[in-house]
GROMACS .gro file of C-alpha atoms in nm:
model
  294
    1UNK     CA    1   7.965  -9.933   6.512
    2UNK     CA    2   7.708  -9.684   6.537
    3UNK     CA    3   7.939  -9.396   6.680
    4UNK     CA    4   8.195  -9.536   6.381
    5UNK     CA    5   7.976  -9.428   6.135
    6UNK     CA    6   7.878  -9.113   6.300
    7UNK     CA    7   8.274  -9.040   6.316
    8UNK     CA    8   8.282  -9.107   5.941
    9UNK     CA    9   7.996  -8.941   5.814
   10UNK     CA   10   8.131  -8.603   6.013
   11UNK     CA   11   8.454  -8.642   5.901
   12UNK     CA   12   8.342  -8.692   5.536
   13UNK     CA   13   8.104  -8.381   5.556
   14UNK     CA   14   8.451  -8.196   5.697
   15UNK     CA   15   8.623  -8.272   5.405
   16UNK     CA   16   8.330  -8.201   5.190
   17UNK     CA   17   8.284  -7.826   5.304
   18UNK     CA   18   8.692  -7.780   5.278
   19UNK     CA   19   8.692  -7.911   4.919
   20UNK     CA   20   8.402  -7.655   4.852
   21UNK     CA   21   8.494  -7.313   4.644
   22UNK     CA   22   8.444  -7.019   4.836
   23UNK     CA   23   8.127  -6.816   4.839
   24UNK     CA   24   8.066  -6.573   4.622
   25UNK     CA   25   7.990  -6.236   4.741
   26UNK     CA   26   7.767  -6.125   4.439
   27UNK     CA   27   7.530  -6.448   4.476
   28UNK     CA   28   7.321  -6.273   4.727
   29UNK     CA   29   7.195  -5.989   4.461
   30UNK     CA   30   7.193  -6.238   4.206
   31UNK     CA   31   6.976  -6.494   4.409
   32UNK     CA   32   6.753  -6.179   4.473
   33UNK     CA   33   6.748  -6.016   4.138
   34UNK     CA   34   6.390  -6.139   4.135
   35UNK     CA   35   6.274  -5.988   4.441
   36UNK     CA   36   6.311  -5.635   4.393
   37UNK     CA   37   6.493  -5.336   4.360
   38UNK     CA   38   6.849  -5.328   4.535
   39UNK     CA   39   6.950  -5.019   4.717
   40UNK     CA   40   7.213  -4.836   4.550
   41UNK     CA   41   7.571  -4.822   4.709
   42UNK     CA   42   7.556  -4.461   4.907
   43UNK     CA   43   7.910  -4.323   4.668
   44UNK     CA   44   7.664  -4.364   4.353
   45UNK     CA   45   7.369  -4.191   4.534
   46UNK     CA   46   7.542  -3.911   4.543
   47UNK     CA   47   7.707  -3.857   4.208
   48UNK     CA   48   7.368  -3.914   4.096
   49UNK     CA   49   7.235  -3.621   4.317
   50UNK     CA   50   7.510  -3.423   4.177
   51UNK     CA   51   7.448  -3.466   3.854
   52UNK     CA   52   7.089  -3.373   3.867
   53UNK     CA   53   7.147  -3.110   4.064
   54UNK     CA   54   7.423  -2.950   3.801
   55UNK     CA   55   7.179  -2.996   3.529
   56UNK     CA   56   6.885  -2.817   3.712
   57UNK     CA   57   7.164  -2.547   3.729
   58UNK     CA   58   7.274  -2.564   3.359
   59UNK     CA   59   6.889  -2.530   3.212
   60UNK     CA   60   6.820  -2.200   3.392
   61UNK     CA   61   7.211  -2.078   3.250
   62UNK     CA   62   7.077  -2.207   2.852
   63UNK     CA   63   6.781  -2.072   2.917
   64UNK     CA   64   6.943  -1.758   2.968
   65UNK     CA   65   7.220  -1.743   2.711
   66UNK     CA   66   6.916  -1.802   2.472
   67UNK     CA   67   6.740  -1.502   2.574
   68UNK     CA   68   7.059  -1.247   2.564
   69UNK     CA   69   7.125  -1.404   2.196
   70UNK     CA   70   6.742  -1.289   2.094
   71UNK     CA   71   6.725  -1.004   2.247
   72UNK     CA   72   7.108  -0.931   2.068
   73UNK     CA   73   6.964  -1.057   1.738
   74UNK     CA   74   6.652  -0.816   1.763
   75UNK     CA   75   6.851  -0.504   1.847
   76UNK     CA   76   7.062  -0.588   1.518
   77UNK     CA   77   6.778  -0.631   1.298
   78UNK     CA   78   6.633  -0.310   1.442
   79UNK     CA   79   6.970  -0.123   1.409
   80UNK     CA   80   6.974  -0.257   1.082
   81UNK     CA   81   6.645  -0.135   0.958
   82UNK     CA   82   6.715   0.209   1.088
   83UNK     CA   83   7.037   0.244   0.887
   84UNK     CA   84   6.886   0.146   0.596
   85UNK     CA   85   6.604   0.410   0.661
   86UNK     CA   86   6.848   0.672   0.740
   87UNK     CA   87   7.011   0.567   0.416
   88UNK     CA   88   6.689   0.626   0.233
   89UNK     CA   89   6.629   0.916   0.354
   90UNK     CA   90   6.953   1.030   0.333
   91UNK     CA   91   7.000   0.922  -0.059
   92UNK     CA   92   6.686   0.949  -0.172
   93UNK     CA   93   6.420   1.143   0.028
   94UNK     CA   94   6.613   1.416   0.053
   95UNK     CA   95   6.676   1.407  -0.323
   96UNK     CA   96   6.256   1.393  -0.352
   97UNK     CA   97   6.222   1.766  -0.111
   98UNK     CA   98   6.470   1.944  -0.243
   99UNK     CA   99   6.367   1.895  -0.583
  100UNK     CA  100   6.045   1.991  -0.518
  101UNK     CA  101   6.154   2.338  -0.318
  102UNK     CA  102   6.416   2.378  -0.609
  103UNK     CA  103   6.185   2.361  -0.888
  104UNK     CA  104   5.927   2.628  -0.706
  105UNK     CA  105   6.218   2.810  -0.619
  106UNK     CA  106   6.294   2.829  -0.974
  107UNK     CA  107   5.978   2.900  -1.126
  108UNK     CA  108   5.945   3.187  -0.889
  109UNK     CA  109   6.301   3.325  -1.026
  110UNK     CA  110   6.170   3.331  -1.359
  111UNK     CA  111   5.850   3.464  -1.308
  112UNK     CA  112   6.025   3.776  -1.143
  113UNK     CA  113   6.225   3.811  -1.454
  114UNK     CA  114   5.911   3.773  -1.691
  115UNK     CA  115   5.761   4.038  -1.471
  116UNK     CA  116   6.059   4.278  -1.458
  117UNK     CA  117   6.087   4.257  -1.845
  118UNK     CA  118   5.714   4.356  -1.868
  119UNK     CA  119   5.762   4.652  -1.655
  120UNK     CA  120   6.134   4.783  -1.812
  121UNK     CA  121   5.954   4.735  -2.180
  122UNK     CA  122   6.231   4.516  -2.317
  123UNK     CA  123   6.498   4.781  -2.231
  124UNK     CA  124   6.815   4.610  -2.266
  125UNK     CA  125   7.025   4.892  -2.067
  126UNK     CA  126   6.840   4.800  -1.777
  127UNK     CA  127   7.038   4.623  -1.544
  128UNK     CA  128   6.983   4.280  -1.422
  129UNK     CA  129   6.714   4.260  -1.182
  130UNK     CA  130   6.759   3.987  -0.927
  131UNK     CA  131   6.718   3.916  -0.525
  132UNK     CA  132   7.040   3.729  -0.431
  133UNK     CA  133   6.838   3.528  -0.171
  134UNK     CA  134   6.558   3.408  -0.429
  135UNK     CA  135   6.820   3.282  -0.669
  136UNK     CA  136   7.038   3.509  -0.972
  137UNK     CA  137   7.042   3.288  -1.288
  138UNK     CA  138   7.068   2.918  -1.350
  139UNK     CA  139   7.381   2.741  -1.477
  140UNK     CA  140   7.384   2.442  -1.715
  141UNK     CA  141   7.689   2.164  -1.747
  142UNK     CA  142   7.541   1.927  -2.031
  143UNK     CA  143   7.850   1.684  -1.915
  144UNK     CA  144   7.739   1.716  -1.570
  145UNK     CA  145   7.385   1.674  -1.564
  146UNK     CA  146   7.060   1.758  -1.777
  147UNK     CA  147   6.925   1.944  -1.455
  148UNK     CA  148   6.909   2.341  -1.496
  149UNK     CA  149   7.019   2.422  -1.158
  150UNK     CA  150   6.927   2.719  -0.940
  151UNK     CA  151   7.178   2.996  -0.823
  152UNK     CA  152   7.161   3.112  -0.466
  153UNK     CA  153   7.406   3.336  -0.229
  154UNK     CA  154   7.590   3.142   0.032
  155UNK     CA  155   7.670   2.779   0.083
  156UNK     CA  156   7.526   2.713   0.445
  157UNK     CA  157   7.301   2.397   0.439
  158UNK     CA  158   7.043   2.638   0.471
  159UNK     CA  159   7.140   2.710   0.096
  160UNK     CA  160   7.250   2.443  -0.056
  161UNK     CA  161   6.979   2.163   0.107
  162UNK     CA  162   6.721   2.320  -0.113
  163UNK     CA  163   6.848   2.139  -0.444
  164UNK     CA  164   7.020   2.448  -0.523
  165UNK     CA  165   7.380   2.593  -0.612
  166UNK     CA  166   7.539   2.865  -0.457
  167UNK     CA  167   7.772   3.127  -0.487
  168UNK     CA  168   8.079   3.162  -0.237
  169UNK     CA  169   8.026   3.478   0.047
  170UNK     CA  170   8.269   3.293   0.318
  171UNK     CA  171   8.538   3.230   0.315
  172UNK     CA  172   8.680   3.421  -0.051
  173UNK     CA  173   8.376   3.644  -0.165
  174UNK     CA  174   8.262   3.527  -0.530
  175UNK     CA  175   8.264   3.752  -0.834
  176UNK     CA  176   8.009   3.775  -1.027
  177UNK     CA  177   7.963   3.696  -1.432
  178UNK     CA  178   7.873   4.021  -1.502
  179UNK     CA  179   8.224   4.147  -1.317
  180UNK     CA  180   8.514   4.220  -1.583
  181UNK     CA  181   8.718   3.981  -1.417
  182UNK     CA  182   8.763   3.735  -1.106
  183UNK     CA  183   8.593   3.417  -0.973
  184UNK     CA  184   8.257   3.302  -1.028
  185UNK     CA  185   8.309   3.031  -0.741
  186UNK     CA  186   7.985   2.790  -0.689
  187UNK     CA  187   7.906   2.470  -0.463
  188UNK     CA  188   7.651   2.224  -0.447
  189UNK     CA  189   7.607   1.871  -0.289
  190UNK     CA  190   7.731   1.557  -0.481
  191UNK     CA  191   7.497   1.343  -0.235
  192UNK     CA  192   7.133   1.416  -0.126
  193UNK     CA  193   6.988   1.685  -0.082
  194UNK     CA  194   6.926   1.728  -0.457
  195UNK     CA  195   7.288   1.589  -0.548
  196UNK     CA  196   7.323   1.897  -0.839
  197UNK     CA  197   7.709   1.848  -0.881
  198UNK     CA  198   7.673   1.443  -0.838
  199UNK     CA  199   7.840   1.425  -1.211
  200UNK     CA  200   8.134   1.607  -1.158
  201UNK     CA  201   8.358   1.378  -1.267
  202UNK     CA  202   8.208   1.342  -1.563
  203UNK     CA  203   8.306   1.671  -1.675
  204UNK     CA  204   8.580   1.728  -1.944
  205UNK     CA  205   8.840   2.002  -2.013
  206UNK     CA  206   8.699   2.195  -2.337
  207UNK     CA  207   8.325   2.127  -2.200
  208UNK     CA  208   8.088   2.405  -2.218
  209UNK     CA  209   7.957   2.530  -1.872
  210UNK     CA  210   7.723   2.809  -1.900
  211UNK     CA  211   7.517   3.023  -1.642
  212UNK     CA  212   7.197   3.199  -1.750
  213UNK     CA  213   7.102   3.523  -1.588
  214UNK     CA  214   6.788   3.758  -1.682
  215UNK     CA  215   6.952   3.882  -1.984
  216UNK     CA  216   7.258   3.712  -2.067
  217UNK     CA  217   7.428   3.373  -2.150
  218UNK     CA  218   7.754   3.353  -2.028
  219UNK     CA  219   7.947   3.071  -2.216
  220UNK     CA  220   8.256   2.908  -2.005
  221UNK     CA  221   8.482   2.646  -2.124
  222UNK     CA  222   8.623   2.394  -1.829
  223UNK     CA  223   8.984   2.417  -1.873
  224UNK     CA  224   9.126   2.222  -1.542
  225UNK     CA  225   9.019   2.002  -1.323
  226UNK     CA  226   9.132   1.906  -0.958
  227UNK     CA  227   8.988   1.574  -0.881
  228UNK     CA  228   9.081   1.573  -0.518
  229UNK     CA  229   9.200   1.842  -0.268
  230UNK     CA  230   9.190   1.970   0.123
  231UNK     CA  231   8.845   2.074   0.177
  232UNK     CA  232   9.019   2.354   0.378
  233UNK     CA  233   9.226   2.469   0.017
  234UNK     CA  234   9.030   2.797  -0.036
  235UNK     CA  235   9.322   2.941  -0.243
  236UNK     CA  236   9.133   2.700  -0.561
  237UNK     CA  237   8.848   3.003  -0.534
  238UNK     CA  238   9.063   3.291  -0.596
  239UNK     CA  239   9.035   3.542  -0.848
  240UNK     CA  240   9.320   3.400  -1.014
  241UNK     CA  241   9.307   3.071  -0.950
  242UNK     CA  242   9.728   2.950  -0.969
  243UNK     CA  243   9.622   2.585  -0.899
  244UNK     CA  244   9.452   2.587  -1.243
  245UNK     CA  245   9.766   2.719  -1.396
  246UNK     CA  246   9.632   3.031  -1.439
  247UNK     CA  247   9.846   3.255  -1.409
  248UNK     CA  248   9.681   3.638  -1.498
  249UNK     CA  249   9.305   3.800  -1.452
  250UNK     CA  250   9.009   3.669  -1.672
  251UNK     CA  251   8.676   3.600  -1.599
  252UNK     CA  252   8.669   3.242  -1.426
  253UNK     CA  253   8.405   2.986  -1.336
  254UNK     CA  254   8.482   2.754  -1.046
  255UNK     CA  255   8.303   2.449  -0.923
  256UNK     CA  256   8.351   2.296  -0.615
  257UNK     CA  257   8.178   1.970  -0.444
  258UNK     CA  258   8.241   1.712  -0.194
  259UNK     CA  259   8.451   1.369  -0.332
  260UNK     CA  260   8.488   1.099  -0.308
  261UNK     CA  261   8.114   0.992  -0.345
  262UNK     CA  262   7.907   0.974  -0.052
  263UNK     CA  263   8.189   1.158   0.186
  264UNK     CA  264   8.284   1.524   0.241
  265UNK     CA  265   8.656   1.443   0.303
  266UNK     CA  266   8.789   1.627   0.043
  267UNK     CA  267   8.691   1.856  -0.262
  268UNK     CA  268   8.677   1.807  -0.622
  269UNK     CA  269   8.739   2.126  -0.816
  270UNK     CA  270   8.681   2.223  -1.187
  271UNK     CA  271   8.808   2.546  -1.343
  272UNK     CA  272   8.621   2.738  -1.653
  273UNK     CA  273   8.714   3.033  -1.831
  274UNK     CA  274   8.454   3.266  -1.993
  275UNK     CA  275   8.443   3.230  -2.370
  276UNK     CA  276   8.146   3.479  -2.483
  277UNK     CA  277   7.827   3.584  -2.380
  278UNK     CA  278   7.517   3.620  -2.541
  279UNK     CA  279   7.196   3.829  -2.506
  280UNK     CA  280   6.852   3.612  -2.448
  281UNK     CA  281   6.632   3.670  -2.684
  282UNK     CA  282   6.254   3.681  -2.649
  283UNK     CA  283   6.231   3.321  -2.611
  284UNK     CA  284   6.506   3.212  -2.410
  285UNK     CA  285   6.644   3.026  -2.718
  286UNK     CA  286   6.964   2.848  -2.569
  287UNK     CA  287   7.315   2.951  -2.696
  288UNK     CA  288   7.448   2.661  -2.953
  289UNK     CA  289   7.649   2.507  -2.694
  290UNK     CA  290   7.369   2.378  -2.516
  291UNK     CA  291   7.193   2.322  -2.815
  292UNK     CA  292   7.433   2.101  -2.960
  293UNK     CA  293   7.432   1.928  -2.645
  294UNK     CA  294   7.031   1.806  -2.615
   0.00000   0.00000   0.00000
């Protein structure tokens, strides 16, 4: 009986562990979730490693992209800054000098006259008394601007940076007013520098544009205008200028500057035509054209 039940209760425990579902694999962590940590599978170790090694590399790279875009940044501002100093300067500093050395220049030119007037007695058969260099009259464009402005010889920079006008020597020699006929041919800077012929455009044919020397007022009336040509067109300061549609000898006035604004591409050109002159009187008293212009 004994070895019966033995038989049996094996048998039953047999068919016990058959009917039981089969283990599962994950129980193991699960049972010893509580225990501790569980040592990663070696495939995830490394990815891991990977990873953190890619992101030590990609801080240093930021780090450095960051640095080229400030140091970028600051070299604009800076570049910046100086253009808009060099702008100043150009624009308006140079306006403030030139001035200045123009208005001394000036005063000087008149003060020789005063002096040479004191010493001929008021002789008005003396001839004009003037030192090309120093400046020979002063010429006045009421459309153009309320400046007097200063006559010189030449139109270097040398010339012309000192607030001043002057009179062509290169390439087509100028005529003078006083002449009995040809080209009175001036220049002067539309931009800095004084910026004498800046209102040009402004001028109108049938407006008055007179030049004052130590004894006379010579009255020209603009009669063309070119508002853009070749800067290299010296044929518009000949003593007949054809481009103006004149087509015989007189006694012209040209006046030449740099368009369009704030460029020296080309030239903008106005033609004048002597009208009358007048003698200056003791006190300078302006002809009515300039008058009738304050």
């Amino acid at each position: 009986m004994a070895e019966r039940a033995t038989g049996t209760a094996e048998a039953a425990a047999s068919e016990t562990a058959a009917q039981a579902p089969p283990e599962d694999p994950t129980s193991t962590t699960t049972a010893n979730a509580g225990t501790g940590p569980v040592e990663p599978a070696a495939g995830a170790a490394d990815a891991d490693a990977d990873g953190q090694a890619r992101a030590g590399e990609a801080r240093p790279r930021r780090r450095r992209v960051a640095v080229l875009v400030g140091v970028v940044g600051e070299l604009l501002i800076t570049a910046g800054l100086v253009l808009a100093l060099f702008v100043a300067y150009s624009l308006w500093w140079t306006n403030v000098v030139a001035n200045q050395e123009a208005s001394r220049d000036s005063d000087a030119v008149r003060d020789q006259w005063a002096a040479a007037e004191d010493e001929s007695g008021g002789d008005d058969d003396q001839p004009p008394v003037f030192d090309p260099e120093d400046g020979i009259g002063f010429l006045h464009v009421p459309a153009m601007t309320d400046d007097v402005i200063l006559v010189k010889e030449g139109i270097g920079l040398d010339v012309l940076n000192g607030g001043v006008a002057g009179y062509y020597d290169t390439p087509v020699e100028s005529a003078m007013p006083w002449d009995e006929e040809g080209n009175f041919s001036l220049a002067a800077h539309r931009d800095g520098h004084g910026a004498k012929f800046h209102g040009i455009d402004q001028i109108e044919e049938g407006d008055p544009i007179v030049f004052e020397s130590s004894d006379t007022w010579y009255i020209y009336r603009a009669f063309a205008i070119l508002p853009e040509t070749s800067r290299y067109n010296t044929a518009v300061l000949n003593a007949i200028p054809e481009e103006s549609g004149a087509t015989e000898a007189g006694r012209y006035i040209t006046l030449t500057t740099c368009t369009p604004v704030y460029t020296s591409r080309y030239r903008y050109v106005v033609w004048g035509e002597l009208e009358r002159t007048e003698r200056v009187d003791a006190d300078r008293t302006p002809p009515e054209e300039l008058r009738a212009a304050d």
